[in-house]
């Protein structure tokens, strides 16, 4: 494809799998995350393996100044961003509303909602100047149906869904495609982060299931990004075969 693809949250899981998929298909990448050691390792690996160029930018998407600074100083050869994959995000806790930690709520909203807005606003001038672009926002089935003890994580992903719809309308005039992807359970570091390092609880989330893999989502993102200019997938919900929506699982006994 030979495009410039910006992927947030590329140090792990879905973002990392997207980096591998787009690199394997000869795209140049801007990868971001907070863990600089992982970014450096990924950059070195992908450049060596696929002969592409990778720019790594280390920042916290919650920090508006850091996000703005990263893109204000973007070297000119990276300005023509074709695709933005707004993937950085997390869940923290699985608590009933009255017991949940306010810090967890703030971190989820600051990352999943504010972070996505900061990055999108920072790169939009580049896409608008080119009169084209594609923004792919990582939502969740949690942004389609609220589930018990999902409260503010669900709210943050409902916001991603609404923002995707709003972007699609407002950016029509700029020839910018907007796609919302909404996965069910994907086995990544997501549950380990959600359950704050409790490995057994994190693993239990996938017990009895063949969950989606990060590569499944990367293939889907790549498909959406590879369609002809006149075709835009607006909204795509994807679960493993043993999951339907947020409540219903058919787990192996
Ligand atoms: P991972 O925990 O494996 O990856 C999350 C990525 O987000 C990491 O690269 C992390 O990088 C980055 N990130 C988190 N917080 C920040 C921050 N403040 N600033 C910059 N980067 C940040 O989880 P997944 O790959 O599963 O999650 C990716 C996206 O997919 C998320 O938006 C998640 O909500 C969504 N999703 C996941 C599902 C699942 O079941 N796994 C299902 C549906 C949606 P670093 O820590 O280096 O900053
Ligand atoms: C992650 C999927 O169902 O754990 O967004 O909320 S779920």
Short mmCIF file of C-alpha atoms and ligand atoms in Angstrom, two decimals:
data_model
loop_
_atom_site.label_atom_id
_atom_site.label_comp_id
_atom_site.label_asym_id
_atom_site.label_seq_id
_atom_site.Cartn_x
_atom_site.Cartn_y
_atom_site.Cartn_z
CA UNK A 1 0.00 0.00 0.00
CA UNK A 2 2.95 2.31 0.70
CA UNK A 3 0.98 4.61 2.98
CA UNK A 4 1.77 6.34 6.27
CA UNK A 5 -0.18 4.69 9.08
CA UNK A 6 -0.26 6.12 12.60
CA UNK A 7 -1.12 3.55 15.29
CA UNK A 8 -1.64 4.58 18.92
CA UNK A 9 -1.01 1.96 21.60
CA UNK A 10 1.35 -0.10 19.44
CA UNK A 11 3.38 -1.53 22.33
CA UNK A 12 1.01 -4.45 22.89
CA UNK A 13 -2.05 -6.40 21.77
CA UNK A 14 -4.20 -5.09 18.95
CA UNK A 15 -2.03 -2.04 18.21
CA UNK A 16 1.12 -4.14 17.93
CA UNK A 17 -0.65 -6.67 15.69
CA UNK A 18 -1.85 -3.80 13.46
CA UNK A 19 1.73 -2.52 13.25
CA UNK A 20 2.90 -5.98 12.14
CA UNK A 21 0.09 -6.37 9.58
CA UNK A 22 0.52 -2.93 8.00
CA UNK A 23 4.32 -3.26 8.00
CA UNK A 24 4.12 -6.66 6.29
CA UNK A 25 2.09 -4.94 3.58
CA UNK A 26 4.79 -2.32 2.97
CA UNK A 27 3.38 0.66 4.81
CA UNK A 28 5.49 3.13 6.77
CA UNK A 29 4.40 3.50 10.36
CA UNK A 30 4.23 6.00 13.17
CA UNK A 31 3.88 3.97 16.36
CA UNK A 32 3.04 5.40 19.78
CA UNK A 33 2.76 4.30 23.40
CA UNK A 34 4.23 5.07 26.82
CA UNK A 35 6.72 2.17 26.99
CA UNK A 36 9.66 3.44 25.01
CA UNK A 37 11.68 0.20 25.26
CA UNK A 38 8.89 -1.69 23.52
CA UNK A 39 8.49 1.01 20.85
CA UNK A 40 12.21 0.92 20.09
CA UNK A 41 12.24 -2.86 19.86
CA UNK A 42 9.21 -2.92 17.57
CA UNK A 43 10.67 -0.22 15.31
CA UNK A 44 13.95 -2.14 14.96
CA UNK A 45 12.17 -5.45 14.27
CA UNK A 46 9.74 -4.10 11.67
CA UNK A 47 12.33 -2.04 9.80
CA UNK A 48 14.65 -5.01 9.60
CA UNK A 49 12.00 -7.56 8.67
CA UNK A 50 9.99 -5.54 6.14
CA UNK A 51 12.35 -2.79 4.89
CA UNK A 52 9.91 -0.03 5.83
CA UNK A 53 10.43 3.15 7.89
CA UNK A 54 9.05 3.45 11.40
CA UNK A 55 8.89 6.59 13.53
CA UNK A 56 8.29 5.95 17.21
CA UNK A 57 6.72 8.62 19.38
CA UNK A 58 6.58 8.07 23.11
CA UNK A 59 3.83 9.96 24.91
CA UNK A 60 0.86 9.54 27.20
CA UNK A 61 -2.35 10.17 25.22
CA UNK A 62 -3.93 11.59 28.38
CA UNK A 63 -1.51 14.50 28.33
CA UNK A 64 -2.74 17.10 25.85
CA UNK A 65 0.54 19.07 25.87
CA UNK A 66 2.58 15.95 25.14
CA UNK A 67 0.28 14.95 22.28
CA UNK A 68 0.32 18.41 20.74
CA UNK A 69 4.10 18.69 21.07
CA UNK A 70 4.65 15.30 19.43
CA UNK A 71 2.74 16.30 16.29
CA UNK A 72 3.86 19.96 16.16
CA UNK A 73 7.43 18.75 15.78
CA UNK A 74 6.60 15.90 13.38
CA UNK A 75 9.31 15.76 10.68
CA UNK A 76 7.95 16.90 7.32
CA UNK A 77 8.39 13.54 5.59
CA UNK A 78 5.80 12.13 8.03
CA UNK A 79 3.12 14.78 7.48
CA UNK A 80 1.12 12.86 4.89
CA UNK A 81 -0.62 10.56 7.34
CA UNK A 82 -3.08 8.41 5.36
CA UNK A 83 -4.53 6.31 8.17
CA UNK A 84 -4.92 6.94 11.91
CA UNK A 85 -5.74 3.92 14.07
CA UNK A 86 -6.96 5.31 17.40
CA UNK A 87 -6.34 2.17 19.41
CA UNK A 88 -4.68 3.20 22.72
CA UNK A 89 -7.07 2.44 25.52
CA UNK A 90 -7.80 0.42 28.60
CA UNK A 91 -10.28 -0.78 31.18
CA UNK A 92 -9.48 -0.49 34.88
CA UNK A 93 -11.49 -2.50 37.39
CA UNK A 94 -14.69 -4.49 37.16
CA UNK A 95 -16.53 -3.00 40.13
CA UNK A 96 -20.09 -2.17 40.95
CA UNK A 97 -20.83 1.53 40.46
CA UNK A 98 -20.84 2.38 44.18
CA UNK A 99 -17.55 0.57 44.83
CA UNK A 100 -15.58 1.69 41.77
CA UNK A 101 -12.46 3.79 42.15
CA UNK A 102 -12.80 7.37 40.93
CA UNK A 103 -9.14 7.35 39.80
CA UNK A 104 -9.87 4.34 37.57
CA UNK A 105 -12.85 6.16 36.08
CA UNK A 106 -10.80 9.28 35.39
CA UNK A 107 -7.97 7.29 33.80
CA UNK A 108 -10.38 5.45 31.49
CA UNK A 109 -12.13 8.63 30.41
CA UNK A 110 -8.86 10.53 30.02
CA UNK A 111 -7.31 7.76 27.93
CA UNK A 112 -10.18 6.31 25.90
CA UNK A 113 -12.01 9.56 25.24
CA UNK A 114 -9.74 12.59 25.77
CA UNK A 115 -6.68 10.79 24.38
CA UNK A 116 -8.53 9.82 21.22
CA UNK A 117 -9.73 13.42 20.80
CA UNK A 118 -6.26 14.93 21.36
CA UNK A 119 -4.59 12.66 18.82
CA UNK A 120 -7.36 13.09 16.26
CA UNK A 121 -7.30 16.88 16.51
CA UNK A 122 -3.51 16.94 16.29
CA UNK A 123 -3.36 15.00 13.01
CA UNK A 124 -6.50 16.26 11.29
CA UNK A 125 -4.76 19.31 9.75
CA UNK A 126 -2.47 16.90 7.86
CA UNK A 127 -5.40 14.89 6.49
CA UNK A 128 -7.43 17.99 5.65
CA UNK A 129 -4.46 19.44 3.73
CA UNK A 130 -4.32 16.25 1.66
CA UNK A 131 -8.12 16.24 1.17
CA UNK A 132 -8.24 12.59 2.19
CA UNK A 133 -7.65 10.24 5.06
CA UNK A 134 -9.05 7.38 7.09
CA UNK A 135 -9.60 7.37 10.85
CA UNK A 136 -10.23 3.99 12.45
CA UNK A 137 -11.43 4.16 16.05
CA UNK A 138 -11.17 1.12 18.34
CA UNK A 139 -14.49 0.91 20.17
CA UNK A 140 -15.83 -2.24 21.80
CA UNK A 141 -18.97 -4.30 22.21
CA UNK A 142 -18.91 -2.47 25.57
CA UNK A 143 -19.76 0.65 23.57
CA UNK A 144 -22.86 -0.99 22.14
CA UNK A 145 -24.41 -2.59 25.26
CA UNK A 146 -23.76 -1.76 28.92
CA UNK A 147 -22.99 -4.76 31.12
CA UNK A 148 -23.00 -5.26 34.89
CA UNK A 149 -19.90 -3.70 36.53
CA UNK A 150 -18.79 -2.33 33.18
CA UNK A 151 -20.11 1.19 34.02
CA UNK A 152 -17.49 3.79 33.06
CA UNK A 153 -15.49 1.55 30.69
CA UNK A 154 -18.77 1.08 28.78
CA UNK A 155 -19.42 4.83 28.96
CA UNK A 156 -15.99 5.56 27.50
CA UNK A 157 -16.61 3.19 24.59
CA UNK A 158 -20.14 4.56 24.02
CA UNK A 159 -18.36 7.90 23.71
CA UNK A 160 -15.97 6.43 21.13
CA UNK A 161 -18.99 5.19 19.17
CA UNK A 162 -20.65 8.63 19.30
CA UNK A 163 -17.41 10.42 18.42
CA UNK A 164 -16.91 8.11 15.44
CA UNK A 165 -20.40 8.92 14.17
CA UNK A 166 -19.86 12.64 14.73
CA UNK A 167 -16.48 12.62 12.99
CA UNK A 168 -17.96 10.76 10.01
CA UNK A 169 -20.59 13.47 9.55
CA UNK A 170 -18.38 16.51 10.13
CA UNK A 171 -15.45 15.20 8.08
CA UNK A 172 -17.55 14.21 5.05
CA UNK A 173 -16.63 17.49 3.35
CA UNK A 174 -12.94 16.69 3.82
CA UNK A 175 -13.13 13.27 2.13
CA UNK A 176 -12.05 11.54 5.35
CA UNK A 177 -13.39 8.07 6.03
CA UNK A 178 -14.26 7.14 9.63
CA UNK A 179 -14.62 3.53 10.72
CA UNK A 180 -15.60 2.29 14.18
CA UNK A 181 -14.43 -1.25 15.04
CA UNK A 182 -16.10 -2.89 18.04
CA UNK A 183 -14.50 -6.14 19.21
CA UNK A 184 -15.70 -8.57 21.86
CA UNK A 185 -13.18 -10.52 23.94
CA UNK A 186 -9.68 -10.40 22.47
CA UNK A 187 -6.86 -12.11 24.36
CA UNK A 188 -4.20 -9.41 24.89
CA UNK A 189 -2.76 -7.65 27.95
CA UNK A 190 -6.18 -5.97 28.29
CA UNK A 191 -7.45 -8.18 31.15
CA UNK A 192 -4.12 -8.11 32.98
CA UNK A 193 -4.34 -4.30 32.94
CA UNK A 194 -8.01 -4.34 33.89
CA UNK A 195 -7.41 -6.64 36.87
CA UNK A 196 -4.24 -4.78 37.85
CA UNK A 197 -1.77 -7.62 37.38
CA UNK A 198 -3.94 -10.40 38.89
CA UNK A 199 -2.97 -13.12 36.43
CA UNK A 200 -5.50 -15.76 37.50
CA UNK A 201 -8.47 -13.38 37.26
CA UNK A 202 -7.20 -12.08 33.93
CA UNK A 203 -6.86 -15.61 32.52
CA UNK A 204 -10.31 -16.59 33.76
CA UNK A 205 -11.86 -14.01 31.43
CA UNK A 206 -10.96 -16.31 28.50
CA UNK A 207 -11.47 -19.73 30.13
CA UNK A 208 -13.70 -22.03 28.09
CA UNK A 209 -13.50 -19.76 25.08
CA UNK A 210 -11.50 -19.54 21.91
CA UNK A 211 -11.32 -15.75 22.04
CA UNK A 212 -10.40 -13.43 19.22
CA UNK A 213 -6.70 -12.78 18.78
CA UNK A 214 -5.05 -9.43 18.23
CA UNK A 215 -4.17 -10.68 14.74
CA UNK A 216 -7.89 -11.27 14.00
CA UNK A 217 -8.57 -7.61 14.74
CA UNK A 218 -5.51 -6.45 12.78
CA UNK A 219 -6.75 -8.42 9.74
CA UNK A 220 -10.16 -6.72 10.09
CA UNK A 221 -8.64 -3.25 10.43
CA UNK A 222 -6.43 -3.95 7.42
CA UNK A 223 -9.43 -5.09 5.38
CA UNK A 224 -11.33 -1.87 6.21
CA UNK A 225 -8.26 0.19 5.28
CA UNK A 226 -7.69 -1.63 1.98
CA UNK A 227 -11.05 -0.96 0.33
CA UNK A 228 -11.34 1.32 -2.70
CA UNK A 229 -11.46 5.09 -2.11
CA UNK A 230 -15.23 5.23 -2.63
CA UNK A 231 -16.00 2.52 -0.01
CA UNK A 232 -16.16 3.16 3.75
CA UNK A 233 -17.06 0.56 6.38
CA UNK A 234 -18.83 2.75 8.95
CA UNK A 235 -19.22 0.41 11.84
CA UNK A 236 -18.14 -3.15 12.46
CA UNK A 237 -18.90 -5.40 15.46
CA UNK A 238 -16.73 -8.51 15.74
CA UNK A 239 -16.82 -11.26 18.37
CA UNK A 240 -15.50 -14.79 18.63
CA UNK A 241 -18.02 -17.46 17.62
CA UNK A 242 -18.71 -18.31 21.28
CA UNK A 243 -19.79 -14.73 22.12
CA UNK A 244 -22.90 -12.78 21.16
CA UNK A 245 -23.01 -9.19 22.37
CA UNK A 246 -21.72 -8.42 25.85
CA UNK A 247 -23.81 -10.86 27.95
CA UNK A 248 -24.00 -14.09 26.06
CA UNK A 249 -21.16 -16.60 25.96
CA UNK A 250 -21.31 -20.29 25.16
CA UNK A 251 -18.29 -21.51 27.11
CA UNK A 252 -16.82 -25.02 27.00
CA UNK A 253 -17.57 -26.92 30.22
P1 LIG B 1 -3.39 -3.97 25.54
O1 LIG B 1 -3.36 -3.67 26.99
O2 LIG B 1 -2.68 -5.18 25.05
O3 LIG B 1 -2.86 -2.69 24.72
C1 LIG B 1 -3.25 -1.38 25.06
C2 LIG B 1 -2.35 -0.38 24.35
O4 LIG B 1 -2.80 0.95 24.68
C3 LIG B 1 -0.90 -0.48 24.79
O5 LIG B 1 -0.06 -0.36 23.66
C4 LIG B 1 -0.72 0.71 25.70
O6 LIG B 1 0.62 1.22 25.59
C5 LIG B 1 -1.70 1.73 25.09
N1 LIG B 1 -2.09 2.72 26.08
C6 LIG B 1 -2.86 2.54 27.19
N2 LIG B 1 -2.94 3.68 27.89
C7 LIG B 1 -2.20 4.61 27.21
C8 LIG B 1 -1.88 5.97 27.44
N3 LIG B 1 -2.35 6.64 28.52
N4 LIG B 1 -1.11 6.60 26.55
C9 LIG B 1 -0.61 5.95 25.47
N5 LIG B 1 -0.89 4.68 25.18
C10 LIG B 1 -1.66 4.01 26.06
O7 LIG B 1 -4.94 -4.05 25.14
P2 LIG B 1 -5.68 -4.27 23.73
O8 LIG B 1 -4.72 -4.40 22.64
O9 LIG B 1 -6.66 -5.33 23.93
O10 LIG B 1 -6.48 -2.89 23.63
C11 LIG B 1 -6.41 -2.01 22.53
C12 LIG B 1 -7.74 -1.31 22.36
O11 LIG B 1 -8.75 -2.28 22.05
C13 LIG B 1 -8.24 -0.57 23.60
O12 LIG B 1 -8.81 0.66 23.18
C14 LIG B 1 -9.32 -1.50 24.16
O13 LIG B 1 -10.28 -0.80 24.89
C15 LIG B 1 -9.86 -2.06 22.87
N6 LIG B 1 -10.60 -3.31 23.00
C16 LIG B 1 -9.99 -4.43 23.56
C17 LIG B 1 -10.70 -5.60 23.68
C18 LIG B 1 -10.14 -6.83 24.33
O14 LIG B 1 -10.92 -7.72 24.72
N7 LIG B 1 -8.82 -6.96 24.44
C19 LIG B 1 -12.08 -5.70 23.18
C20 LIG B 1 -12.62 -4.49 22.65
C21 LIG B 1 -11.88 -3.36 22.54
P3 LIG B 1 1.53 1.70 26.82
O15 LIG B 1 1.12 0.92 28.03
O16 LIG B 1 2.93 1.42 26.36
O17 LIG B 1 1.27 3.14 26.93
C1 LIG B 2 -13.35 -5.16 25.89
C2 LIG B 2 -14.43 -6.17 25.77
O1 LIG B 2 -16.47 -7.17 26.92
O2 LIG B 2 -14.45 -6.92 28.26
O3 LIG B 2 -13.73 -3.95 25.34
O4 LIG B 2 -15.77 -5.02 27.68
S1 LIG B 2 -15.31 -6.31 27.24
#
